[in-house]
Coordinates of C-alpha atoms (C1' of nucleotides) in Angstrom, one line a residue:
Chain A
M1 CA 0.0 -12.7 29.2
N2 CA 1.6 -10.3 31.5
N3 CA 4.4 -11.9 33.4
L4 CA 7.7 -12.8 31.8
D5 CA 8.9 -14.5 35.0
Q6 CA 6.1 -17.1 34.6
L7 CA 7.3 -17.8 31.1
R8 CA 10.8 -18.2 32.4
M9 CA 9.5 -20.7 35.0
F10 CA 7.6 -22.5 32.3
L11 CA 10.6 -23.0 30.1
E12 CA 13.1 -23.6 32.9
T13 CA 10.8 -26.3 34.3
V14 CA 10.7 -28.0 30.9
E15 CA 14.5 -27.8 30.7
Q16 CA 15.1 -29.1 34.2
G17 CA 12.2 -31.6 34.3
S18 CA 11.0 -30.5 37.8
F19 CA 9.6 -27.5 39.6
S20 CA 12.1 -27.7 42.4
A21 CA 15.1 -27.9 40.1
C22 CA 13.7 -24.9 38.2
A23 CA 13.2 -23.0 41.4
K24 CA 16.8 -23.7 42.4
K25 CA 18.0 -22.5 39.0
L26 CA 16.0 -19.3 39.1
G27 CA 16.8 -18.6 42.7
K28 CA 13.3 -19.0 44.1
V29 CA 11.7 -21.4 46.5
Q30 CA 9.8 -24.4 45.1
S31 CA 6.4 -23.1 46.1
A32 CA 7.0 -19.9 44.1
V33 CA 7.4 -21.9 40.9
S34 CA 4.6 -24.3 41.8
Q35 CA 2.2 -21.3 42.3
G36 CA 3.7 -19.3 39.4
I37 CA 3.1 -22.0 36.9
A38 CA -0.4 -22.7 38.4
N39 CA -1.2 -19.0 38.0
L40 CA 0.1 -19.0 34.4
E41 CA -2.1 -22.0 33.6
I42 CA -5.1 -20.2 35.2
D43 CA -4.3 -17.0 33.3
L44 CA -4.0 -18.8 30.0
D45 CA -6.7 -21.3 30.8
V46 CA -4.4 -23.9 29.4
Q47 CA -2.9 -26.9 31.2
L48 CA 0.8 -26.8 30.5
F49 CA 2.0 -29.7 32.5
D50 CA 0.8 -33.2 33.2
R51 CA 1.4 -33.7 37.0
S52 CA 0.1 -37.3 37.2
T53 CA 3.7 -38.6 37.3
R54 CA 6.4 -37.6 39.7
K55 CA 8.2 -35.3 37.2
P56 CA 5.9 -32.8 35.4
S57 CA 5.8 -33.4 31.7
L58 CA 4.5 -31.2 29.0
T59 CA 0.9 -31.6 27.7
P60 CA 0.4 -31.4 23.9
E61 CA -0.8 -27.8 24.5
G62 CA 2.3 -27.0 26.5
E63 CA 4.4 -28.5 23.7
R64 CA 2.6 -26.4 21.2
L65 CA 3.1 -23.2 23.2
K66 CA 6.8 -23.8 24.1
P67 CA 8.3 -22.4 20.9
Y68 CA 6.2 -19.3 21.2
A69 CA 7.3 -18.7 24.7
E70 CA 10.9 -19.2 23.6
A71 CA 10.4 -16.7 20.9
I72 CA 9.2 -14.1 23.4
L73 CA 12.1 -14.6 25.7
H74 CA 14.5 -14.5 22.8
Q75 CA 13.2 -11.1 21.9
V76 CA 13.4 -10.0 25.5
N77 CA 17.1 -11.0 25.4
E78 CA 17.7 -9.0 22.3
F79 CA 16.0 -6.0 23.9
Q80 CA 18.2 -6.4 27.0
A81 CA 21.3 -6.7 24.8
V82 CA 20.6 -3.3 23.2
V83 CA 19.9 -1.8 26.7
D84 CA 23.3 -3.1 27.8
S85 CA 24.8 -1.7 24.7
I86 CA 23.3 1.7 25.4
N87 CA 24.5 1.6 29.0
K88 CA 28.0 1.0 27.8
E89 CA 27.4 4.1 25.7
E90 CA 28.0 2.2 22.5
E91 CA 27.0 4.0 19.4
A92 CA 23.9 2.9 17.5
L93 CA 25.8 3.5 14.2
V94 CA 29.4 4.0 13.1
R95 CA 30.1 5.2 9.6
I96 CA 33.3 4.5 7.8
T97 CA 34.3 5.7 4.4
F98 CA 37.5 4.8 2.5
D99 CA 39.1 4.9 -0.9
N100 CA 38.0 1.7 -2.7
A101 CA 41.7 0.9 -3.4
L102 CA 41.8 0.1 0.3
L103 CA 39.1 -2.6 0.3
M104 CA 41.6 -5.3 1.2
P105 CA 41.3 -8.5 3.3
A106 CA 42.9 -7.0 6.3
L107 CA 40.2 -4.3 6.3
T108 CA 37.3 -6.7 6.0
K109 CA 38.8 -8.8 8.7
I110 CA 38.7 -5.8 11.0
L111 CA 35.1 -5.2 10.2
A112 CA 34.3 -8.8 11.0
E113 CA 35.9 -8.4 14.4
F114 CA 33.9 -5.3 14.9
D115 CA 30.8 -7.3 14.3
Q116 CA 31.8 -9.7 17.0
K117 CA 32.7 -7.0 19.5
F118 CA 29.7 -4.7 18.9
P119 CA 26.8 -6.8 17.7
N120 CA 24.4 -4.1 18.6
T121 CA 26.1 -1.3 16.7
S122 CA 25.3 -0.9 13.0
L123 CA 28.1 -0.2 10.6
E124 CA 27.8 1.9 7.5
V125 CA 30.6 1.2 5.0
N126 CA 31.1 3.5 2.0
T127 CA 33.8 3.7 -0.6
T128 CA 34.6 6.8 -2.6
S129 CA 37.7 8.5 -4.0
S130 CA 40.4 9.6 -1.6
L131 CA 39.6 13.2 -2.2
Q132 CA 36.0 12.8 -1.2
V133 CA 36.9 10.8 1.9
A134 CA 38.1 13.8 3.9
N135 CA 35.1 15.8 2.8
E136 CA 32.6 13.1 4.0
V137 CA 34.2 13.2 7.4
R138 CA 34.4 17.0 7.6
L139 CA 30.8 17.3 6.7
G140 CA 29.8 14.8 9.4
R141 CA 28.6 12.2 7.0
A142 CA 31.2 9.7 8.1
D143 CA 32.9 9.0 11.5
I144 CA 36.1 7.5 10.2
G145 CA 37.7 7.9 6.8
I146 CA 40.8 6.2 5.3
M147 CA 42.5 7.7 2.2
L148 CA 45.7 8.2 0.3
A149 CA 47.4 10.9 2.3
N150 CA 46.9 14.5 1.0
P151 CA 48.4 17.4 3.0
S152 CA 45.7 19.9 1.9
F153 CA 43.3 18.6 4.4
N154 CA 45.3 18.8 7.6
K155 CA 43.6 22.0 8.8
L156 CA 40.1 20.7 8.4
V157 CA 40.2 17.2 9.9
D158 CA 42.3 15.1 12.3
L159 CA 44.8 13.0 10.3
C160 CA 46.6 9.9 11.5
F161 CA 49.2 8.2 9.4
I162 CA 48.6 4.4 9.5
G163 CA 51.0 2.9 6.9
H164 CA 51.9 2.6 3.3
L165 CA 49.8 0.9 0.6
P166 CA 52.2 -1.0 -1.7
F167 CA 51.6 -0.6 -5.5
Y168 CA 53.0 -2.9 -8.2
A169 CA 53.6 -1.8 -11.8
V170 CA 51.9 -4.6 -13.7
C171 CA 50.8 -5.7 -17.1
H172 CA 49.2 -8.7 -18.6
A173 CA 51.5 -11.8 -19.0
E174 CA 51.1 -11.6 -22.8
Y175 CA 51.8 -7.8 -23.0
P176 CA 55.2 -7.0 -24.6
L177 CA 56.6 -5.5 -21.4
A178 CA 55.9 -8.7 -19.4
C179 CA 59.1 -10.6 -20.3
M180 CA 61.3 -7.5 -20.6
A181 CA 64.2 -7.3 -18.1
K182 CA 65.5 -4.0 -16.7
I183 CA 62.9 -1.7 -18.1
N184 CA 64.0 2.0 -18.0
V185 CA 61.9 5.1 -18.4
G186 CA 62.6 5.3 -22.1
D187 CA 61.2 1.8 -22.6
L188 CA 57.9 2.8 -21.2
T189 CA 57.2 5.8 -23.4
A190 CA 56.1 3.6 -26.3
H191 CA 53.5 1.8 -24.1
K192 CA 50.1 2.7 -22.8
Q193 CA 49.9 3.6 -19.1
I194 CA 46.5 3.5 -17.5
A195 CA 46.4 5.8 -14.5
L196 CA 43.9 6.8 -11.8
K197 CA 42.1 10.1 -12.4
E198 CA 42.4 11.7 -9.0
D199 CA 41.1 15.2 -9.6
R200 CA 43.9 16.6 -7.6
V201 CA 44.5 20.2 -8.3
E202 CA 47.3 21.2 -6.0
T203 CA 49.3 18.1 -5.5
N204 CA 50.8 15.3 -7.5
Q205 CA 49.3 12.0 -8.5
S206 CA 49.8 9.3 -5.9
T207 CA 51.6 7.2 -8.5
P208 CA 53.9 8.6 -11.2
L209 CA 52.9 9.1 -14.8
L210 CA 55.7 7.7 -17.0
S211 CA 54.3 6.8 -20.5
A212 CA 53.4 9.4 -23.1
N213 CA 50.4 7.4 -24.1
L214 CA 48.0 7.7 -21.1
W215 CA 44.6 6.4 -20.5
W216 CA 42.6 7.3 -17.4
A217 CA 40.1 5.6 -15.2
N218 CA 38.5 6.6 -11.9
D219 CA 38.6 3.2 -10.2
F220 CA 41.4 0.7 -9.7
L221 CA 39.0 -2.1 -10.6
N222 CA 38.3 -0.6 -14.0
I223 CA 42.1 -0.3 -14.5
K224 CA 42.6 -3.9 -13.4
A225 CA 40.0 -5.0 -15.9
M226 CA 41.8 -3.1 -18.7
I227 CA 45.1 -4.5 -17.7
I228 CA 43.7 -8.0 -17.8
Q229 CA 42.5 -7.2 -21.3
G230 CA 46.1 -6.4 -22.2
L231 CA 45.5 -2.8 -22.9
G232 CA 48.6 -1.5 -21.2
W233 CA 50.4 -1.3 -17.9
S234 CA 49.6 0.5 -14.7
Y235 CA 50.5 1.0 -11.0
L236 CA 47.9 -1.0 -9.0
P237 CA 47.5 -1.7 -5.3
A238 CA 49.4 -4.9 -4.5
H239 CA 46.4 -6.6 -2.8
L240 CA 44.3 -6.2 -6.0
V241 CA 46.7 -8.0 -8.2
K242 CA 48.5 -10.4 -5.9
Q243 CA 46.4 -13.4 -6.9
E244 CA 46.7 -12.8 -10.6
I245 CA 50.5 -12.4 -10.4
E246 CA 50.8 -15.7 -8.5
A247 CA 48.6 -17.4 -11.1
G248 CA 50.8 -16.0 -13.8
K249 CA 48.0 -14.0 -15.4
L250 CA 49.6 -10.7 -14.7
C251 CA 53.4 -9.8 -14.4
K252 CA 55.2 -7.2 -12.3
L253 CA 57.4 -4.9 -14.4
D254 CA 61.1 -5.1 -13.8
L255 CA 61.6 -1.3 -13.5
T256 CA 65.2 -0.3 -13.1
F257 CA 64.3 3.1 -11.6
D258 CA 61.9 1.9 -8.9
H259 CA 64.5 1.1 -6.2
K260 CA 61.8 0.0 -3.8
I261 CA 58.1 -0.7 -4.0
W262 CA 56.0 2.4 -4.7
S263 CA 53.9 2.9 -1.5
P264 CA 52.0 6.1 -1.0
P265 CA 51.1 6.9 2.6
I266 CA 47.7 6.2 4.0
D267 CA 45.9 8.5 6.5
M268 CA 43.0 7.8 8.8
V269 CA 40.7 10.8 9.1
T270 CA 38.3 11.8 11.9
E271 CA 36.3 14.9 12.6
K272 CA 38.4 17.6 14.4
N273 CA 38.1 17.5 18.2
H274 CA 35.3 15.0 18.2
S275 CA 34.7 12.5 21.0
R276 CA 34.4 8.8 20.2
G277 CA 32.2 6.2 21.7
P278 CA 33.6 2.8 22.5
A279 CA 32.7 1.2 19.2
Q280 CA 34.3 4.0 17.1
E281 CA 37.2 4.1 19.5
W282 CA 37.8 0.3 19.0
L283 CA 37.6 0.6 15.3
F284 CA 39.9 3.6 15.3
E285 CA 42.5 1.7 17.2
A286 CA 42.1 -1.5 15.1
L287 CA 42.5 0.4 11.9
K288 CA 45.9 1.8 13.1
G289 CA 47.1 -1.7 12.7
L290 CA 45.7 -2.2 9.2
F291 CA 49.1 -2.4 7.6
D292 CA 50.8 -4.4 10.3
Chain B
M1 CA 13.0 -6.5 31.8
N2 CA 10.2 -8.2 33.6
N3 CA 7.1 -6.3 33.0
L4 CA 5.2 -6.3 29.7
D5 CA 2.7 -3.7 30.9
Q6 CA 5.5 -1.2 31.1
L7 CA 6.5 -2.0 27.6
R8 CA 2.9 -1.5 26.5
M9 CA 2.9 1.9 28.2
F10 CA 6.1 2.8 26.5
L11 CA 4.8 2.1 23.0
E12 CA 1.3 3.4 23.6
T13 CA 2.8 6.7 24.9
V14 CA 4.8 7.0 21.8
E15 CA 1.7 6.2 19.7
Q16 CA -0.5 8.7 21.6
G17 CA 2.1 11.4 22.3
S18 CA 1.2 11.8 25.9
F19 CA 1.1 9.8 29.2
S20 CA -2.5 10.8 30.0
A21 CA -3.8 9.7 26.5
C22 CA -1.9 6.5 26.9
A23 CA -3.4 6.0 30.3
K24 CA -6.9 6.6 28.9
K25 CA -6.2 4.1 26.1
L26 CA -4.9 1.4 28.5
G27 CA -7.6 2.0 31.0
K28 CA -5.4 3.2 33.8
V29 CA -4.9 6.5 35.6
Q30 CA -2.3 9.0 34.4
S31 CA -0.1 8.6 37.5
A32 CA 0.1 4.8 36.9
V33 CA 1.6 5.5 33.4
S34 CA 3.8 8.2 34.7
Q35 CA 5.2 6.0 37.4
G36 CA 5.2 2.9 35.2
I37 CA 7.4 4.5 32.6
A38 CA 9.6 6.1 35.3
N39 CA 10.1 2.6 36.8
L40 CA 10.9 1.2 33.4
E41 CA 13.5 3.8 32.9
I42 CA 15.0 3.2 36.3
D43 CA 15.0 -0.6 35.7
L44 CA 16.7 -0.2 32.3
D45 CA 18.8 2.7 33.4
V46 CA 17.9 4.4 30.2
Q47 CA 16.0 7.6 29.7
L48 CA 13.3 6.8 27.2
F49 CA 11.4 10.1 27.0
D50 CA 12.5 13.7 26.9
R51 CA 10.1 15.5 29.2
S52 CA 11.4 19.0 28.8
T53 CA 8.5 19.9 26.5
R54 CA 4.8 19.5 27.3
K55 CA 4.4 16.3 25.2
P56 CA 7.0 13.7 26.0
S57 CA 9.1 12.8 23.0
L58 CA 11.4 9.9 22.5
T59 CA 15.1 10.3 23.2
P60 CA 17.5 8.7 20.7
E61 CA 17.8 5.8 23.1
G62 CA 14.1 5.4 23.3
E63 CA 14.0 5.5 19.5
R64 CA 16.6 2.8 19.3
L65 CA 14.7 0.6 21.7
K66 CA 11.2 1.1 20.3
P67 CA 11.5 -1.6 17.5
Y68 CA 12.8 -4.1 20.0
A69 CA 9.9 -3.5 22.3
E70 CA 7.5 -3.9 19.4
A71 CA 9.1 -7.2 18.5
I72 CA 8.6 -8.5 22.0
L73 CA 4.9 -7.5 22.1
H74 CA 4.5 -8.9 18.6
Q75 CA 5.7 -12.3 19.9
V76 CA 3.4 -12.0 22.9
N77 CA 0.5 -11.5 20.6
E78 CA 1.5 -14.5 18.6
F79 CA 1.6 -16.5 21.8
Q80 CA -1.8 -15.2 22.8
A81 CA -3.3 -16.1 19.4
V82 CA -2.1 -19.7 19.8
V83 CA -3.5 -19.7 23.4
D84 CA -6.9 -18.5 22.0
S85 CA -6.7 -21.1 19.3
I86 CA -6.1 -23.8 21.9
N87 CA -9.0 -22.6 24.0
K88 CA -11.3 -22.8 20.9
E89 CA -10.0 -26.4 20.8
E90 CA -8.6 -25.8 17.3
E91 CA -6.3 -28.5 16.1
A92 CA -2.6 -27.9 15.8
L93 CA -2.6 -29.7 12.5
V94 CA -5.1 -30.9 9.9
R95 CA -3.9 -33.4 7.2
I96 CA -5.6 -33.7 3.9
T97 CA -4.8 -36.2 1.1
F98 CA -6.3 -36.2 -2.3
D99 CA -5.9 -37.7 -5.8
N100 CA -3.7 -35.3 -7.7
A101 CA -6.3 -35.1 -10.4
L102 CA -8.3 -33.0 -7.9
L103 CA -5.7 -30.3 -7.4
M104 CA -8.0 -27.7 -9.0
P105 CA -8.4 -23.9 -8.4
A106 CA -11.6 -24.4 -6.4
L107 CA -9.6 -26.6 -4.0
T108 CA -6.7 -24.3 -3.5
K109 CA -9.2 -21.5 -3.0
I110 CA -10.7 -23.4 -0.1
L111 CA -7.2 -24.0 1.4
A112 CA -6.6 -20.2 1.2
E113 CA -9.8 -19.6 3.1
F114 CA -8.7 -22.2 5.6
D115 CA -5.5 -20.2 6.1
Q116 CA -7.6 -17.1 6.8
K117 CA -10.0 -18.8 9.3
F118 CA -7.4 -20.8 11.1
P119 CA -4.1 -19.0 11.0
N120 CA -2.8 -21.0 14.0
T121 CA -3.6 -24.5 12.6
S122 CA -1.0 -26.1 10.3
L123 CA -2.2 -27.8 7.2
E124 CA -0.5 -30.8 5.7
V125 CA -1.5 -31.4 2.1
N126 CA -0.6 -34.6 0.3
T127 CA -1.5 -36.0 -3.1
T128 CA -1.5 -39.6 -4.0
S129 CA -3.5 -42.0 -6.1
S130 CA -7.2 -42.4 -5.4
L131 CA -6.6 -45.9 -4.1
Q132 CA -4.1 -44.8 -1.6
V133 CA -6.2 -41.9 -0.3
A134 CA -8.7 -44.1 1.6
N135 CA -5.8 -46.1 3.1
E136 CA -4.0 -43.0 4.3
V137 CA -7.2 -42.0 6.2
R138 CA -7.9 -45.5 7.5
L139 CA -4.4 -45.7 8.9
G140 CA -4.7 -42.4 10.7
R141 CA -2.1 -40.7 8.4
A142 CA -4.6 -38.2 7.1
D143 CA -7.7 -36.5 8.6
I144 CA -9.6 -35.9 5.3
G145 CA -9.2 -37.6 1.9
I146 CA -10.8 -36.9 -1.4
M147 CA -10.7 -39.5 -4.2
L148 CA -12.5 -40.9 -7.2
A149 CA -15.3 -43.0 -5.7
N150 CA -14.6 -46.7 -5.1
P151 CA -17.3 -48.8 -3.3
S152 CA -14.7 -51.2 -1.9
F153 CA -13.8 -48.9 0.9
N154 CA -17.3 -48.2 2.3
K155 CA -16.8 -50.5 5.3
L156 CA -13.5 -49.1 6.4
V157 CA -14.0 -45.4 6.3
D158 CA -16.8 -42.8 6.3
L159 CA -17.6 -41.8 2.7
C160 CA -19.3 -38.6 1.6
F161 CA -20.2 -38.0 -2.0
I162 CA -19.4 -34.4 -3.0
G163 CA -19.8 -34.2 -6.7
H164 CA -18.6 -35.3 -10.1
L165 CA -15.2 -34.5 -11.7
P166 CA -15.8 -33.8 -15.4
F167 CA -13.4 -35.4 -17.9
Y168 CA -12.9 -34.4 -21.4
A169 CA -11.7 -36.7 -24.2
V170 CA -8.8 -34.7 -25.7
C171 CA -6.0 -34.8 -28.2
H172 CA -3.5 -32.3 -29.6
A173 CA -4.9 -29.9 -32.2
E174 CA -2.6 -31.4 -34.9
Y175 CA -3.5 -35.0 -34.0
P176 CA -5.7 -36.7 -36.7
L177 CA -8.7 -37.0 -34.5
A178 CA -8.8 -33.3 -33.7
C179 CA -10.8 -32.2 -36.8
M180 CA -12.9 -35.4 -37.2
A181 CA -16.6 -34.9 -36.6
K182 CA -18.9 -37.6 -35.1
I183 CA -16.2 -40.0 -34.0
N184 CA -17.6 -43.5 -33.1
V185 CA -16.0 -46.3 -31.2
G186 CA -14.6 -47.9 -34.4
D187 CA -12.8 -44.7 -35.4
L188 CA -10.9 -44.8 -32.1
T189 CA -9.4 -48.3 -32.4
A190 CA -6.8 -47.2 -34.8
H191 CA -5.5 -44.5 -32.4
K192 CA -3.4 -44.6 -29.3
Q193 CA -5.3 -44.0 -26.0
I194 CA -3.3 -43.0 -23.0
A195 CA -5.0 -44.1 -19.8
L196 CA -4.4 -43.8 -16.0
K197 CA -2.9 -46.9 -14.4
E198 CA -5.2 -47.2 -11.4
D199 CA -4.2 -50.6 -9.9
R200 CA -7.9 -51.3 -9.4
V201 CA -8.4 -55.0 -9.0
E202 CA -12.1 -55.4 -8.3
T203 CA -13.7 -52.5 -10.1
N204 CA -13.6 -50.8 -13.4
Q205 CA -11.4 -47.9 -14.5
S206 CA -12.8 -44.5 -13.7
T207 CA -12.7 -43.7 -17.4
P208 CA -13.4 -46.2 -20.2
L209 CA -10.7 -47.9 -22.3
L210 CA -11.7 -47.6 -26.0
S211 CA -8.7 -47.9 -28.2
A212 CA -6.9 -51.2 -28.9
N213 CA -3.5 -49.4 -28.7
L214 CA -3.1 -48.4 -25.1
W215 CA -0.4 -46.6 -23.2
W216 CA -0.4 -46.2 -19.5
A217 CA 0.7 -43.5 -17.0
N218 CA 0.3 -43.2 -13.3
D219 CA -0.3 -39.4 -13.2
F220 CA -2.7 -37.2 -15.3
L221 CA 0.1 -34.6 -15.6
N222 CA 2.2 -37.2 -17.4
I223 CA -0.6 -38.0 -19.7
K224 CA -1.2 -34.4 -20.4
A225 CA 2.4 -33.9 -21.3
M226 CA 2.2 -36.9 -23.7
I227 CA -1.1 -35.6 -25.3
I228 CA 0.6 -32.2 -25.8
Q229 CA 3.4 -34.1 -27.6
G230 CA 0.7 -35.5 -29.9
L231 CA 1.2 -39.1 -28.9
G232 CA -2.5 -40.0 -28.8
W233 CA -5.8 -39.2 -27.1
S234 CA -7.0 -39.5 -23.5
Y235 CA -9.7 -38.7 -21.0
L236 CA -8.4 -35.9 -18.7
P237 CA -9.9 -33.9 -15.9
A238 CA -11.5 -30.8 -17.5
H239 CA -9.7 -28.4 -15.2
L240 CA -6.4 -29.7 -16.3
V241 CA -7.0 -29.0 -20.0
K242 CA -9.4 -26.1 -20.0
Q243 CA -6.8 -23.5 -20.7
E244 CA -5.1 -25.5 -23.5
I245 CA -8.5 -26.1 -25.2
E246 CA -9.4 -22.4 -25.0
A247 CA -5.9 -21.6 -26.5
G248 CA -6.6 -24.0 -29.4
K249 CA -3.6 -26.1 -28.4
L250 CA -5.7 -29.2 -27.5
C251 CA -9.1 -30.3 -28.9
K252 CA -12.1 -32.0 -27.4
L253 CA -13.1 -35.1 -29.4
D254 CA -16.5 -35.1 -30.9
L255 CA -17.5 -38.6 -29.6
T256 CA -20.9 -39.7 -30.9
F257 CA -21.4 -42.3 -28.0
D258 CA -20.6 -39.9 -25.1
H259 CA -24.1 -38.5 -24.7
K260 CA -22.9 -36.3 -21.8
I261 CA -19.6 -35.4 -20.3
W262 CA -17.9 -38.3 -18.6
S263 CA -17.8 -37.4 -14.9
P264 CA -16.8 -40.0 -12.3
P265 CA -18.1 -39.4 -8.8
I266 CA -15.9 -38.0 -6.1
D267 CA -16.0 -39.0 -2.4
M268 CA -14.7 -37.3 0.7
V269 CA -13.2 -39.8 3.1
T270 CA -12.8 -39.5 6.9
E271 CA -11.9 -41.9 9.6
K272 CA -14.9 -43.9 10.9
N273 CA -16.6 -42.5 14.0
H274 CA -14.0 -39.9 14.6
S275 CA -14.7 -36.6 16.2
R276 CA -13.6 -33.5 14.4
G277 CA -12.2 -30.2 15.8
P278 CA -13.4 -26.9 14.5
A279 CA -10.7 -26.5 11.8
Q280 CA -11.3 -30.0 10.4
E281 CA -15.1 -29.5 10.7
W282 CA -14.8 -26.2 8.7
L283 CA -12.7 -27.8 6.1
F284 CA -15.0 -30.8 5.8
E285 CA -18.0 -28.6 5.2
A286 CA -16.1 -26.4 2.8
L287 CA -15.0 -29.4 0.7
K288 CA -18.7 -30.5 0.4
G289 CA -19.1 -27.5 -1.9
L290 CA -16.0 -28.2 -3.9
F291 CA -17.9 -28.9 -7.1
D292 CA -20.6 -26.2 -6.7
Chain C
dT1 C1' -1.7 37.3 32.5
dA2 C1' -5.0 33.8 33.0
dT3 C1' -6.2 29.4 31.5
dT4 C1' -5.7 24.9 30.0
dC5 C1' -3.6 20.8 29.7
dA6 C1' -0.1 17.7 31.0
dT7 C1' 3.3 15.7 34.3
dA8 C1' 5.5 14.5 38.9
dT9 C1' 5.0 13.3 43.5
dC10 C1' 3.1 11.3 47.5
dA11 C1' 0.4 8.9 50.9
dT12 C1' -2.7 5.3 50.8
dT13 C1' -4.8 1.1 49.1
dA14 C1' -5.0 -3.0 46.5
dA15 C1' -3.0 -6.7 44.2
dA16 C1' 0.5 -9.8 43.2
dA17 C1' 4.4 -12.5 44.2
dG18 C1' 7.4 -14.8 47.4
dT19 C1' 8.3 -17.5 51.8
dG20 C1' 8.5 -21.3 54.9
dA21 C1' 6.1 -24.9 56.9
dT22 C1' 3.4 -28.9 56.2
dA23 C1' 0.9 -32.6 54.2
dG24 C1' 0.3 -35.7 50.6
dT25 C1' 2.1 -38.5 46.4
dT26 C1' 5.1 -41.1 43.6
dA27 C1' 9.3 -43.6 42.9
dT28 C1' 13.3 -46.0 44.8
dT29 C1' 15.5 -49.0 47.8
dA30 C1' 16.5 -51.8 51.8
Chain D
dT1 C1' 6.5 -54.6 52.0
dA2 C1' 8.0 -50.8 54.6
dA3 C1' 11.0 -47.1 54.9
dT4 C1' 13.0 -43.5 52.5
dA5 C1' 13.9 -39.9 49.4
dA6 C1' 12.3 -36.6 46.1
dC7 C1' 8.6 -34.0 44.4
dT8 C1' 4.4 -31.2 44.4
dA9 C1' 0.3 -28.7 46.4
dT10 C1' -1.6 -25.8 49.7
dC11 C1' -1.9 -22.3 53.1
dA12 C1' -1.3 -18.5 56.3
dC13 C1' 1.7 -14.8 56.3
dT14 C1' 5.1 -11.3 54.7
dT15 C1' 7.1 -8.6 51.3
dT16 C1' 7.1 -6.3 47.1
dT17 C1' 5.0 -4.1 43.4
dA18 C1' 1.4 -1.7 41.1
dA19 C1' -2.7 1.3 41.1
dT20 C1' -5.4 5.2 42.9
dG21 C1' -6.8 9.8 43.9
dA22 C1' -5.4 14.2 45.4
dT23 C1' -2.3 17.9 44.8
dA24 C1' 1.4 20.7 43.2
dT25 C1' 4.0 22.3 39.4
dG26 C1' 5.3 23.5 34.8
dA27 C1' 4.6 24.3 29.8
dA28 C1' 1.7 25.9 25.9
dT29 C1' -2.2 28.9 24.4
dA30 C1' -5.2 32.7 24.0

DNA sequence: TATTCATATCATTAAAAGTGATAGTTATTA
DNA sequence: TAATAACTATCACTTTTAATGATATGAATA
């Protein structure tokens, strides 16, 4: 086997039911198809079509070979798709790293759209702490990062503000604070607050520390699990607790001093002065609308 | 993409590390490869090799396309293998049906060898009762059958004696008969025998019925399960109970009247006056040695 | 620096594929 | 049944594509 055009004729003739219709479809003259398939049959030493009737029909051997021919042409199409992707200068790989507090439905939706638009570009998705995000980008280990904003990085990477991540102060529905109205700072001191350990040296926590009795965790999912156990209260990303609040499993605290929802700013991070291919560019623009 | 030879040159050059070595390997002159790859690059509009050094090395784009090219050629090889199979007149499918008492290691070993010898021939394996086996073959629903011999079929199909299937009389190690020496027919009457329901009208059972208290089952595996439960004793194919006897879980009965092991004859069945392709022929010959 | 090994290029030749005309065959229909 | 329409096979011819062999050039090696 050496000639893909002959395979195309083979399959198109099966599809169309005649050599001349196949020729029309493939933009050739009838005799080209007639000879092409005859040559294929000679090459393989296999009779593919039964020509005793007006319309050529597959022999059992042709029937047996058809799926194999289809598999070849399928692979050829995959190959061509990657060639086209290369010629559009699409990246082979885009790497995105974000704080795992940000793994929300709106984000995974964007990734799904990315898959549709760039089927030939691989995506590497990593989560880490916000502090590490900027580092990963700066060291060239990620192309795009998303993190809780932190001014100490603005010299090392390109930052782009994309919105606020709303946090709710929550506790379990059975926890004493759950049914309490108009909670003030003093009311909290007696209760355990579970807070994110952020390793920030120079700047504040992204959410305030209000209770005297503090526990720490390095991941919001850990904190959520402890809150569900009824161990205390905490500020948690709204998207992480929305379902549980609606189900009545967790409660938002009625804090008198939180005039509006606590919402730390979120930055998108890219390497300084770095050009982007179309896939990365698309993802960059899409992520700007993450909080819309 | 239209030219598989160019893809072969592409991959062989990567393999060999040079155009001239590739040419030697593919039986062409160096300039053919040089031009062939140049044409491929023009056709794809993708630079595959970096020629700045003495030995051409893959560009990142070439690296990215390499596995796709390999996939195409892999499918082409599969295609060619089936073509070769067809030209050796190998069957697309061979169907074998046998009594499920015969599903023994020696048989599955033969099937594994078949897979090695005829990778492009599908195998359909069915089990049924011995009585049905000959019918399946006669009606053209199986190519080869194996069954407990039954003379009533010798007009309808071709029969070929291939050996004896040894049966052991067994019971559970805790069953009263287990430790009894020199059991005679009278000793058995008081115990429950579990026998295969064979639906034979004209001929005898393949194993004798000796107890007055009889239970029936249509599958040796069912009988085995009941024996393991300690429900009674039975004649079972040796290969089905060998392990359990060695493990001391089941016991062979010490029958005074069974001078030698009970071993009904096994016949191989094929359609009358029917020509066989090479795969079926090989399987037929291999199965003759099933009991060696 | 000379040598070796490898690639690119090119004119030429060989092979393969496509074209258009024609004749023959199989269904359809008048 | 004969005429017609719709296909396919074949063939001489043209066009396109691939292979060849010779030569020039450039990179590694000693």
